[in-house]
Amino acid sequence: MMNCQQATQLLSEKLDRPLDTKEKISLGVHTTLCPPCRRFAQQMEELRSISKRYTKDPDDK
Amino acid sequence: MTNASISSDPTPPNAAGIFLNADFMNDLRQQMLKFARLQVRDDQLAEDAVQEAMLSAYKNIDRFSRQAALKTWVFSILKNKLIDLLRKEKRYTAASQLEEGPNVNGEELIEVLFNKHGHWQKSERPQKWDTPDHGVENAHFWRVFDACLNALPEKYSRYFMMREFLEMDTTEICHNEDLTVTNLNVTLYRARLRLRKCLEDNWYQTEKTS
């Protein structure tokens, strides 16, 4: 089974390329069982949305 | 006939007013410069890009009736200019390949975060970020975010900004920077690990305890 370091790397790569089926399944199994990696996944999404705001809503700063 | 009078006047009454508002224009210019400098790291080039973006806004003055519309538009022009600059810059800029920064990075960071089996160290497990809505609106948040970006090793911040701020795709960045996809993916992963930890340590955690 995939460890947290491998899972977090895939969670980052997911933002840059489509994962293949095998990767999706192993990642899905891992995050189901691992709350810290689930949080990491949410934070990766959050990091992307923060970056979008940084450039798109200069009013916020 | 309110409608008729609006449609007969192509220039909204306050369009030129936006450009005459010195405070607004000055703030906008500073924001653009900051954004451009982060990415091209050459003051003159950054300044020129901002100037050109501003100029094209002046030329399209009729389009903007609100400050927000002007900002969005001028930033999107600036982004395209920066992408062009980064493409040209490739030839003579060797982005530092070092993973040096004020904090632990690269393999060392991975050793701090994960144990030898590749599982999270107890103290490093991601915490819940429960302030995305009101927190992100906050000016203090953006100061922390800027500080975290500035603390990234140059190589990390360059690729991270190309990917996330300029929204270039992976193949384009690799082509520009003579990188393999694997290499880029690893670098972006490390940049995100670093940035995530910095935000958690300096914003989300301190908020929770304060």
PDB file of C-alpha atoms in Angstrom:
ATOM      1  CA  MET A   1       0.000   0.000   0.000  1.00  0.00           C
ATOM      2  CA  MET A   2       1.021   3.548  -0.789  1.00  0.00           C
ATOM      3  CA  ASN A   3       2.549   5.605   2.048  1.00  0.00           C
ATOM      4  CA  CYS A   4       1.756   9.217   2.957  1.00  0.00           C
ATOM      5  CA  GLN A   5       4.736  10.652   1.149  1.00  0.00           C
ATOM      6  CA  GLN A   6       3.713   8.952  -2.099  1.00  0.00           C
ATOM      7  CA  ALA A   7       0.092   9.962  -1.561  1.00  0.00           C
ATOM      8  CA  THR A   8       0.962  13.618  -1.008  1.00  0.00           C
ATOM      9  CA  GLN A   9       3.113  13.649  -4.131  1.00  0.00           C
ATOM     10  CA  LEU A  10       0.189  12.323  -6.186  1.00  0.00           C
ATOM     11  CA  LEU A  11      -2.121  14.869  -4.563  1.00  0.00           C
ATOM     12  CA  SER A  12       0.205  17.580  -5.788  1.00  0.00           C
ATOM     13  CA  GLU A  13       0.584  16.045  -9.265  1.00  0.00           C
ATOM     14  CA  LYS A  14      -3.168  15.813  -9.548  1.00  0.00           C
ATOM     15  CA  LEU A  15      -3.098  19.603  -9.944  1.00  0.00           C
ATOM     16  CA  ASP A  16      -0.718  19.337 -12.888  1.00  0.00           C
ATOM     17  CA  ARG A  17      -1.737  16.218 -14.817  1.00  0.00           C
ATOM     18  CA  PRO A  18      -4.629  13.756 -14.946  1.00  0.00           C
ATOM     19  CA  LEU A  19      -3.889  10.717 -12.776  1.00  0.00           C
ATOM     20  CA  ASP A  20      -4.285   7.270 -14.349  1.00  0.00           C
ATOM     21  CA  THR A  21      -6.843   4.776 -13.077  1.00  0.00           C
ATOM     22  CA  LYS A  22      -4.383   2.795 -11.013  1.00  0.00           C
ATOM     23  CA  GLU A  23      -3.105   5.950  -9.312  1.00  0.00           C
ATOM     24  CA  LYS A  24      -6.638   7.151  -8.634  1.00  0.00           C
ATOM     25  CA  ILE A  25      -7.574   3.859  -6.999  1.00  0.00           C
ATOM     26  CA  SER A  26      -4.506   3.601  -4.770  1.00  0.00           C
ATOM     27  CA  LEU A  27      -4.818   7.245  -3.812  1.00  0.00           C
ATOM     28  CA  GLY A  28      -8.524   6.800  -3.079  1.00  0.00           C
ATOM     29  CA  VAL A  29      -7.819   3.819  -0.822  1.00  0.00           C
ATOM     30  CA  HIS A  30      -5.078   5.685   0.996  1.00  0.00           C
ATOM     31  CA  THR A  31      -7.014   8.886   1.623  1.00  0.00           C
ATOM     32  CA  THR A  32     -10.075   6.951   2.798  1.00  0.00           C
ATOM     33  CA  LEU A  33      -7.939   5.476   5.555  1.00  0.00           C
ATOM     34  CA  CYS A  34      -5.725   8.483   6.281  1.00  0.00           C
ATOM     35  CA  PRO A  35      -7.244  11.681   7.720  1.00  0.00           C
ATOM     36  CA  PRO A  36      -3.996  13.733   7.550  1.00  0.00           C
ATOM     37  CA  CYS A  37      -3.673  13.019   3.812  1.00  0.00           C
ATOM     38  CA  ARG A  38      -7.354  13.877   3.363  1.00  0.00           C
ATOM     39  CA  ARG A  39      -6.630  17.244   4.930  1.00  0.00           C
ATOM     40  CA  PHE A  40      -3.560  17.613   2.761  1.00  0.00           C
ATOM     41  CA  ALA A  41      -5.766  17.021  -0.287  1.00  0.00           C
ATOM     42  CA  GLN A  42      -8.133  19.817   0.772  1.00  0.00           C
ATOM     43  CA  GLN A  43      -5.194  22.101   1.423  1.00  0.00           C
ATOM     44  CA  MET A  44      -3.794  21.499  -2.062  1.00  0.00           C
ATOM     45  CA  GLU A  45      -7.140  22.647  -3.495  1.00  0.00           C
ATOM     46  CA  GLU A  46      -7.118  25.580  -1.119  1.00  0.00           C
ATOM     47  CA  LEU A  47      -3.591  26.553  -2.180  1.00  0.00           C
ATOM     48  CA  ARG A  48      -4.765  26.647  -5.774  1.00  0.00           C
ATOM     49  CA  SER A  49      -7.777  28.791  -4.979  1.00  0.00           C
ATOM     50  CA  ILE A  50      -5.643  31.161  -2.873  1.00  0.00           C
ATOM     51  CA  SER A  51      -3.259  31.534  -5.828  1.00  0.00           C
ATOM     52  CA  LYS A  52      -6.167  32.340  -8.123  1.00  0.00           C
ATOM     53  CA  ARG A  53      -7.368  35.022  -5.765  1.00  0.00           C
ATOM     54  CA  TYR A  54      -3.886  36.423  -5.515  1.00  0.00           C
ATOM     55  CA  THR A  55      -3.964  37.321  -9.197  1.00  0.00           C
ATOM     56  CA  LYS A  56      -7.660  37.719  -9.920  1.00  0.00           C
ATOM     57  CA  ASP A  57      -8.894  39.788  -7.017  1.00  0.00           C
ATOM     58  CA  PRO A  58      -6.213  42.340  -6.343  1.00  0.00           C
ATOM     59  CA  ASP A  59      -8.885  44.192  -4.373  1.00  0.00           C
ATOM     60  CA  ASP A  60      -8.593  41.678  -1.575  1.00  0.00           C
ATOM     61  CA  LYS A  61      -5.083  42.688  -0.738  1.00  0.00           C
TER      62      LYS A  61
ATOM     63  CA  MET B   1     -36.029  57.458 -21.216  1.00  0.00           C
ATOM     64  CA  THR B   2     -33.099  56.421 -19.066  1.00  0.00           C
ATOM     65  CA  ASN B   3     -32.194  53.451 -21.269  1.00  0.00           C
ATOM     66  CA  ALA B   4     -31.918  55.541 -24.379  1.00  0.00           C
ATOM     67  CA  SER B   5     -29.642  58.087 -22.783  1.00  0.00           C
ATOM     68  CA  ILE B   6     -27.324  55.342 -21.465  1.00  0.00           C
ATOM     69  CA  SER B   7     -27.045  53.551 -24.776  1.00  0.00           C
ATOM     70  CA  SER B   8     -26.415  56.775 -26.658  1.00  0.00           C
ATOM     71  CA  ASP B   9     -23.389  57.471 -24.514  1.00  0.00           C
ATOM     72  CA  PRO B  10     -20.715  54.828 -25.159  1.00  0.00           C
ATOM     73  CA  THR B  11     -18.421  56.166 -22.418  1.00  0.00           C
ATOM     74  CA  PRO B  12     -19.734  55.600 -18.914  1.00  0.00           C
ATOM     75  CA  PRO B  13     -19.559  58.930 -17.103  1.00  0.00           C
ATOM     76  CA  ASN B  14     -17.003  57.768 -14.555  1.00  0.00           C
ATOM     77  CA  ALA B  15     -14.661  55.849 -16.866  1.00  0.00           C
ATOM     78  CA  ALA B  16     -12.110  58.603 -17.239  1.00  0.00           C
ATOM     79  CA  GLY B  17     -12.557  59.357 -13.548  1.00  0.00           C
ATOM     80  CA  ILE B  18     -10.930  56.063 -12.627  1.00  0.00           C
ATOM     81  CA  PHE B  19      -7.753  57.092 -14.406  1.00  0.00           C
ATOM     82  CA  LEU B  20      -7.815  60.471 -12.707  1.00  0.00           C
ATOM     83  CA  ASN B  21      -8.015  58.941  -9.265  1.00  0.00           C
ATOM     84  CA  ALA B  22      -4.349  59.177  -8.341  1.00  0.00           C
ATOM     85  CA  ASP B  23      -4.573  57.041  -5.200  1.00  0.00           C
ATOM     86  CA  PHE B  24      -6.309  54.221  -6.985  1.00  0.00           C
ATOM     87  CA  MET B  25      -3.936  54.297  -9.949  1.00  0.00           C
ATOM     88  CA  ASN B  26      -0.909  54.445  -7.709  1.00  0.00           C
ATOM     89  CA  ASP B  27      -2.067  51.487  -5.617  1.00  0.00           C
ATOM     90  CA  LEU B  28      -2.831  49.535  -8.732  1.00  0.00           C
ATOM     91  CA  ARG B  29       0.582  50.275 -10.164  1.00  0.00           C
ATOM     92  CA  GLN B  30       2.284  49.145  -6.942  1.00  0.00           C
ATOM     93  CA  GLN B  31       0.291  45.906  -6.886  1.00  0.00           C
ATOM     94  CA  MET B  32       1.186  45.205 -10.493  1.00  0.00           C
ATOM     95  CA  LEU B  33       4.855  45.962  -9.931  1.00  0.00           C
ATOM     96  CA  LYS B  34       5.015  43.691  -6.946  1.00  0.00           C
ATOM     97  CA  PHE B  35       3.388  40.894  -8.907  1.00  0.00           C
ATOM     98  CA  ALA B  36       5.651  41.398 -11.933  1.00  0.00           C
ATOM     99  CA  ARG B  37       8.847  41.615  -9.885  1.00  0.00           C
ATOM    100  CA  LEU B  38       8.099  38.358  -8.137  1.00  0.00           C
ATOM    101  CA  GLN B  39       8.125  36.667 -11.477  1.00  0.00           C
ATOM    102  CA  VAL B  40      10.685  38.302 -13.699  1.00  0.00           C
ATOM    103  CA  ARG B  41      13.084  39.380 -10.939  1.00  0.00           C
ATOM    104  CA  ASP B  42      14.394  42.212 -13.074  1.00  0.00           C
ATOM    105  CA  ASP B  43      13.131  45.608 -12.032  1.00  0.00           C
ATOM    106  CA  GLN B  44      13.451  47.214 -15.438  1.00  0.00           C
ATOM    107  CA  LEU B  45      11.655  44.417 -17.272  1.00  0.00           C
ATOM    108  CA  ALA B  46       8.955  44.354 -14.614  1.00  0.00           C
ATOM    109  CA  GLU B  47       8.515  48.096 -14.837  1.00  0.00           C
ATOM    110  CA  ASP B  48       8.239  47.980 -18.638  1.00  0.00           C
ATOM    111  CA  ALA B  49       5.633  45.224 -18.532  1.00  0.00           C
ATOM    112  CA  VAL B  50       3.535  47.191 -16.047  1.00  0.00           C
ATOM    113  CA  GLN B  51       3.876  50.336 -18.143  1.00  0.00           C
ATOM    114  CA  GLU B  52       2.719  48.574 -21.284  1.00  0.00           C
ATOM    115  CA  ALA B  53      -0.245  46.993 -19.512  1.00  0.00           C
ATOM    116  CA  MET B  54      -1.259  50.394 -18.144  1.00  0.00           C
ATOM    117  CA  LEU B  55      -0.921  51.971 -21.558  1.00  0.00           C
ATOM    118  CA  SER B  56      -3.198  49.432 -23.164  1.00  0.00           C
ATOM    119  CA  ALA B  57      -5.733  50.146 -20.445  1.00  0.00           C
ATOM    120  CA  TYR B  58      -5.627  53.858 -21.287  1.00  0.00           C
ATOM    121  CA  LYS B  59      -6.248  53.000 -24.904  1.00  0.00           C
ATOM    122  CA  ASN B  60      -9.337  51.047 -23.927  1.00  0.00           C
ATOM    123  CA  ILE B  61     -10.648  53.563 -21.464  1.00  0.00           C
ATOM    124  CA  ASP B  62     -14.242  53.252 -22.700  1.00  0.00           C
ATOM    125  CA  ARG B  63     -14.504  49.683 -21.493  1.00  0.00           C
ATOM    126  CA  PHE B  64     -14.247  50.366 -17.811  1.00  0.00           C
ATOM    127  CA  SER B  65     -16.960  51.801 -15.719  1.00  0.00           C
ATOM    128  CA  ARG B  66     -15.783  50.261 -12.476  1.00  0.00           C
ATOM    129  CA  GLN B  67     -12.375  50.060 -10.822  1.00  0.00           C
ATOM    130  CA  ALA B  68     -12.718  46.290 -10.421  1.00  0.00           C
ATOM    131  CA  ALA B  69     -13.228  45.788 -14.151  1.00  0.00           C
ATOM    132  CA  LEU B  70     -10.128  47.792 -14.928  1.00  0.00           C
ATOM    133  CA  LYS B  71      -8.055  45.816 -12.429  1.00  0.00           C
ATOM    134  CA  THR B  72      -9.098  42.457 -13.757  1.00  0.00           C
ATOM    135  CA  TRP B  73      -8.414  43.537 -17.287  1.00  0.00           C
ATOM    136  CA  VAL B  74      -5.073  45.167 -16.674  1.00  0.00           C
ATOM    137  CA  PHE B  75      -3.856  42.174 -14.634  1.00  0.00           C
ATOM    138  CA  SER B  76      -4.765  39.775 -17.417  1.00  0.00           C
ATOM    139  CA  ILE B  77      -2.750  41.892 -19.873  1.00  0.00           C
ATOM    140  CA  LEU B  78       0.129  41.956 -17.434  1.00  0.00           C
ATOM    141  CA  LYS B  79       0.012  38.175 -17.092  1.00  0.00           C
ATOM    142  CA  ASN B  80       0.337  37.709 -20.839  1.00  0.00           C
ATOM    143  CA  LYS B  81       3.238  40.125 -20.951  1.00  0.00           C
ATOM    144  CA  LEU B  82       4.994  38.267 -18.161  1.00  0.00           C
ATOM    145  CA  ILE B  83       4.518  34.951 -19.952  1.00  0.00           C
ATOM    146  CA  ASP B  84       6.121  36.467 -23.065  1.00  0.00           C
ATOM    147  CA  LEU B  85       8.974  37.844 -21.000  1.00  0.00           C
ATOM    148  CA  LEU B  86       9.586  34.519 -19.291  1.00  0.00           C
ATOM    149  CA  ARG B  87       9.701  32.824 -22.682  1.00  0.00           C
ATOM    150  CA  LYS B  88      12.335  35.242 -23.937  1.00  0.00           C
ATOM    151  CA  GLU B  89      14.191  35.335 -20.683  1.00  0.00           C
ATOM    152  CA  LYS B  90      14.804  31.598 -20.893  1.00  0.00           C
ATOM    153  CA  ARG B  91      17.867  32.098 -23.056  1.00  0.00           C
ATOM    154  CA  TYR B  92      19.822  34.251 -20.681  1.00  0.00           C
ATOM    155  CA  THR B  93      18.469  33.478 -17.261  1.00  0.00           C
ATOM    156  CA  ALA B  94      19.731  30.462 -15.487  1.00  0.00           C
ATOM    157  CA  ALA B  95      17.148  30.080 -12.764  1.00  0.00           C
ATOM    158  CA  SER B  96      18.995  29.056  -9.680  1.00  0.00           C
ATOM    159  CA  GLN B  97      18.899  25.290  -9.432  1.00  0.00           C
ATOM    160  CA  LEU B  98      19.661  25.456  -5.765  1.00  0.00           C
ATOM    161  CA  GLU B  99      16.975  24.508  -3.318  1.00  0.00           C
ATOM    162  CA  GLU B 100      18.276  26.992  -0.818  1.00  0.00           C
ATOM    163  CA  GLY B 101      16.090  29.216   1.232  1.00  0.00           C
ATOM    164  CA  PRO B 102      15.708  30.430   4.771  1.00  0.00           C
ATOM    165  CA  ASN B 103      14.026  27.151   5.707  1.00  0.00           C
ATOM    166  CA  VAL B 104      14.542  23.448   5.295  1.00  0.00           C
ATOM    167  CA  ASN B 105      13.774  22.349   1.726  1.00  0.00           C
ATOM    168  CA  GLY B 106      14.013  19.422  -0.662  1.00  0.00           C
ATOM    169  CA  GLU B 107      14.949  16.017   0.750  1.00  0.00           C
ATOM    170  CA  GLU B 108      15.584  17.545   4.140  1.00  0.00           C
ATOM    171  CA  LEU B 109      12.049  18.880   4.322  1.00  0.00           C
ATOM    172  CA  ILE B 110      10.677  15.476   3.346  1.00  0.00           C
ATOM    173  CA  GLU B 111      12.674  13.935   6.205  1.00  0.00           C
ATOM    174  CA  VAL B 112      11.208  16.469   8.617  1.00  0.00           C
ATOM    175  CA  LEU B 113       7.646  15.821   7.479  1.00  0.00           C
ATOM    176  CA  PHE B 114       7.659  12.046   7.094  1.00  0.00           C
ATOM    177  CA  ASN B 115       9.161   9.177   9.086  1.00  0.00           C
ATOM    178  CA  LYS B 116      11.316   6.476   7.535  1.00  0.00           C
ATOM    179  CA  HIS B 117       8.247   4.532   6.427  1.00  0.00           C
ATOM    180  CA  GLY B 118       6.959   7.574   4.562  1.00  0.00           C
ATOM    181  CA  HIS B 119       4.158   8.294   7.040  1.00  0.00           C
ATOM    182  CA  TRP B 120       3.457  11.722   8.550  1.00  0.00           C
ATOM    183  CA  GLN B 121       5.461  12.584  11.638  1.00  0.00           C
ATOM    184  CA  LYS B 122       2.932  13.092  14.384  1.00  0.00           C
ATOM    185  CA  SER B 123       3.780  16.778  14.888  1.00  0.00           C
ATOM    186  CA  GLU B 124       3.658  17.488  11.149  1.00  0.00           C
ATOM    187  CA  ARG B 125       0.245  16.051  10.348  1.00  0.00           C
ATOM    188  CA  PRO B 126      -1.793  18.617   8.428  1.00  0.00           C
ATOM    189  CA  GLN B 127      -4.280  20.447  10.616  1.00  0.00           C
ATOM    190  CA  LYS B 128      -7.720  21.546   9.640  1.00  0.00           C
ATOM    191  CA  TRP B 129      -7.625  24.942   7.883  1.00  0.00           C
ATOM    192  CA  ASP B 130     -10.917  26.268   9.025  1.00  0.00           C
ATOM    193  CA  THR B 131     -10.602  29.923   8.135  1.00  0.00           C
ATOM    194  CA  PRO B 132     -10.687  29.908   4.346  1.00  0.00           C
ATOM    195  CA  ASP B 133     -13.562  32.340   4.000  1.00  0.00           C
ATOM    196  CA  HIS B 134     -12.980  35.226   6.293  1.00  0.00           C
ATOM    197  CA  GLY B 135      -9.280  34.499   6.759  1.00  0.00           C
ATOM    198  CA  VAL B 136      -8.345  34.825   3.133  1.00  0.00           C
ATOM    199  CA  GLU B 137      -9.997  38.219   2.830  1.00  0.00           C
ATOM    200  CA  ASN B 138      -7.762  39.544   5.499  1.00  0.00           C
ATOM    201  CA  ALA B 139      -4.853  41.838   4.623  1.00  0.00           C
ATOM    202  CA  HIS B 140      -2.727  40.136   7.244  1.00  0.00           C
ATOM    203  CA  PHE B 141      -3.223  36.817   5.506  1.00  0.00           C
ATOM    204  CA  TRP B 142      -1.788  38.243   2.285  1.00  0.00           C
ATOM    205  CA  ARG B 143       1.245  39.536   4.138  1.00  0.00           C
ATOM    206  CA  VAL B 144       1.880  36.041   5.494  1.00  0.00           C
ATOM    207  CA  PHE B 145       1.303  34.540   2.056  1.00  0.00           C
ATOM    208  CA  ASP B 146       3.791  36.991   0.477  1.00  0.00           C
ATOM    209  CA  ALA B 147       6.354  36.250   3.142  1.00  0.00           C
ATOM    210  CA  CYS B 148       5.922  32.500   2.541  1.00  0.00           C
ATOM    211  CA  LEU B 149       6.297  32.990  -1.233  1.00  0.00           C
ATOM    212  CA  ASN B 150       9.398  35.108  -0.770  1.00  0.00           C
ATOM    213  CA  ALA B 151      10.914  32.501   1.485  1.00  0.00           C
ATOM    214  CA  LEU B 152      10.680  29.813  -1.203  1.00  0.00           C
ATOM    215  CA  PRO B 153      13.922  28.873  -2.942  1.00  0.00           C
ATOM    216  CA  GLU B 154      14.104  30.705  -6.263  1.00  0.00           C
ATOM    217  CA  LYS B 155      13.615  27.577  -8.320  1.00  0.00           C
ATOM    218  CA  TYR B 156      10.461  26.667  -6.407  1.00  0.00           C
ATOM    219  CA  SER B 157       8.892  30.092  -6.591  1.00  0.00           C
ATOM    220  CA  ARG B 158       9.634  30.526 -10.281  1.00  0.00           C
ATOM    221  CA  TYR B 159       7.912  27.272 -11.269  1.00  0.00           C
ATOM    222  CA  PHE B 160       5.137  27.662  -8.734  1.00  0.00           C
ATOM    223  CA  MET B 161       4.276  31.135 -10.033  1.00  0.00           C
ATOM    224  CA  MET B 162       4.438  30.051 -13.658  1.00  0.00           C
ATOM    225  CA  ARG B 163       2.047  27.238 -12.886  1.00  0.00           C
ATOM    226  CA  GLU B 164      -0.337  28.883 -10.411  1.00  0.00           C
ATOM    227  CA  PHE B 165      -0.222  32.626 -11.139  1.00  0.00           C
ATOM    228  CA  LEU B 166       0.408  32.666 -14.866  1.00  0.00           C
ATOM    229  CA  GLU B 167      -1.517  29.391 -15.276  1.00  0.00           C
ATOM    230  CA  MET B 168       0.935  27.994 -17.793  1.00  0.00           C
ATOM    231  CA  ASP B 169       0.545  24.270 -18.381  1.00  0.00           C
ATOM    232  CA  THR B 170       3.161  21.696 -17.493  1.00  0.00           C
ATOM    233  CA  THR B 171       4.345  21.034 -21.047  1.00  0.00           C
ATOM    234  CA  GLU B 172       4.821  24.722 -21.704  1.00  0.00           C
ATOM    235  CA  ILE B 173       6.863  25.262 -18.546  1.00  0.00           C
ATOM    236  CA  CYS B 174       9.023  22.214 -19.331  1.00  0.00           C
ATOM    237  CA  HIS B 175       9.604  23.431 -22.848  1.00  0.00           C
ATOM    238  CA  ASN B 176      10.513  26.931 -21.637  1.00  0.00           C
ATOM    239  CA  GLU B 177      12.803  25.818 -18.892  1.00  0.00           C
ATOM    240  CA  ASP B 178      14.353  22.703 -20.458  1.00  0.00           C
ATOM    241  CA  LEU B 179      12.961  20.492 -17.757  1.00  0.00           C
ATOM    242  CA  THR B 180      11.594  16.991 -17.746  1.00  0.00           C
ATOM    243  CA  VAL B 181       7.982  16.579 -16.636  1.00  0.00           C
ATOM    244  CA  THR B 182       9.128  14.399 -13.739  1.00  0.00           C
ATOM    245  CA  ASN B 183      11.555  17.042 -12.613  1.00  0.00           C
ATOM    246  CA  LEU B 184       8.902  19.755 -12.756  1.00  0.00           C
ATOM    247  CA  ASN B 185       6.360  17.617 -10.903  1.00  0.00           C
ATOM    248  CA  VAL B 186       8.846  16.933  -8.114  1.00  0.00           C
ATOM    249  CA  THR B 187       9.757  20.607  -7.847  1.00  0.00           C
ATOM    250  CA  LEU B 188       6.132  21.722  -7.730  1.00  0.00           C
ATOM    251  CA  TYR B 189       5.441  19.070  -5.082  1.00  0.00           C
ATOM    252  CA  ARG B 190       8.306  20.378  -2.949  1.00  0.00           C
ATOM    253  CA  ALA B 191       7.229  23.972  -3.453  1.00  0.00           C
ATOM    254  CA  ARG B 192       3.694  23.124  -2.342  1.00  0.00           C
ATOM    255  CA  LEU B 193       4.957  21.147   0.668  1.00  0.00           C
ATOM    256  CA  ARG B 194       7.041  24.139   1.706  1.00  0.00           C
ATOM    257  CA  LEU B 195       4.301  26.697   1.123  1.00  0.00           C
ATOM    258  CA  ARG B 196       1.687  24.556   2.838  1.00  0.00           C
ATOM    259  CA  LYS B 197       3.860  24.177   5.912  1.00  0.00           C
ATOM    260  CA  CYS B 198       4.689  27.869   5.980  1.00  0.00           C
ATOM    261  CA  LEU B 199       1.014  28.861   5.827  1.00  0.00           C
ATOM    262  CA  GLU B 200       0.040  26.316   8.426  1.00  0.00           C
ATOM    263  CA  ASP B 201       2.810  27.337  10.828  1.00  0.00           C
ATOM    264  CA  ASN B 202       2.406  31.079  10.372  1.00  0.00           C
ATOM    265  CA  TRP B 203      -1.239  31.637   9.678  1.00  0.00           C
ATOM    266  CA  TYR B 204      -3.611  28.794  10.392  1.00  0.00           C
ATOM    267  CA  GLN B 205      -1.932  27.614  13.591  1.00  0.00           C
ATOM    268  CA  THR B 206      -1.351  31.028  15.085  1.00  0.00           C
ATOM    269  CA  GLU B 207      -4.922  31.980  14.319  1.00  0.00           C
ATOM    270  CA  LYS B 208      -6.175  28.989  16.165  1.00  0.00           C
ATOM    271  CA  THR B 209      -4.186  29.696  19.300  1.00  0.00           C
ATOM    272  CA  SER B 210      -4.802  33.441  19.371  1.00  0.00           C
TER     273      SER B 210
END
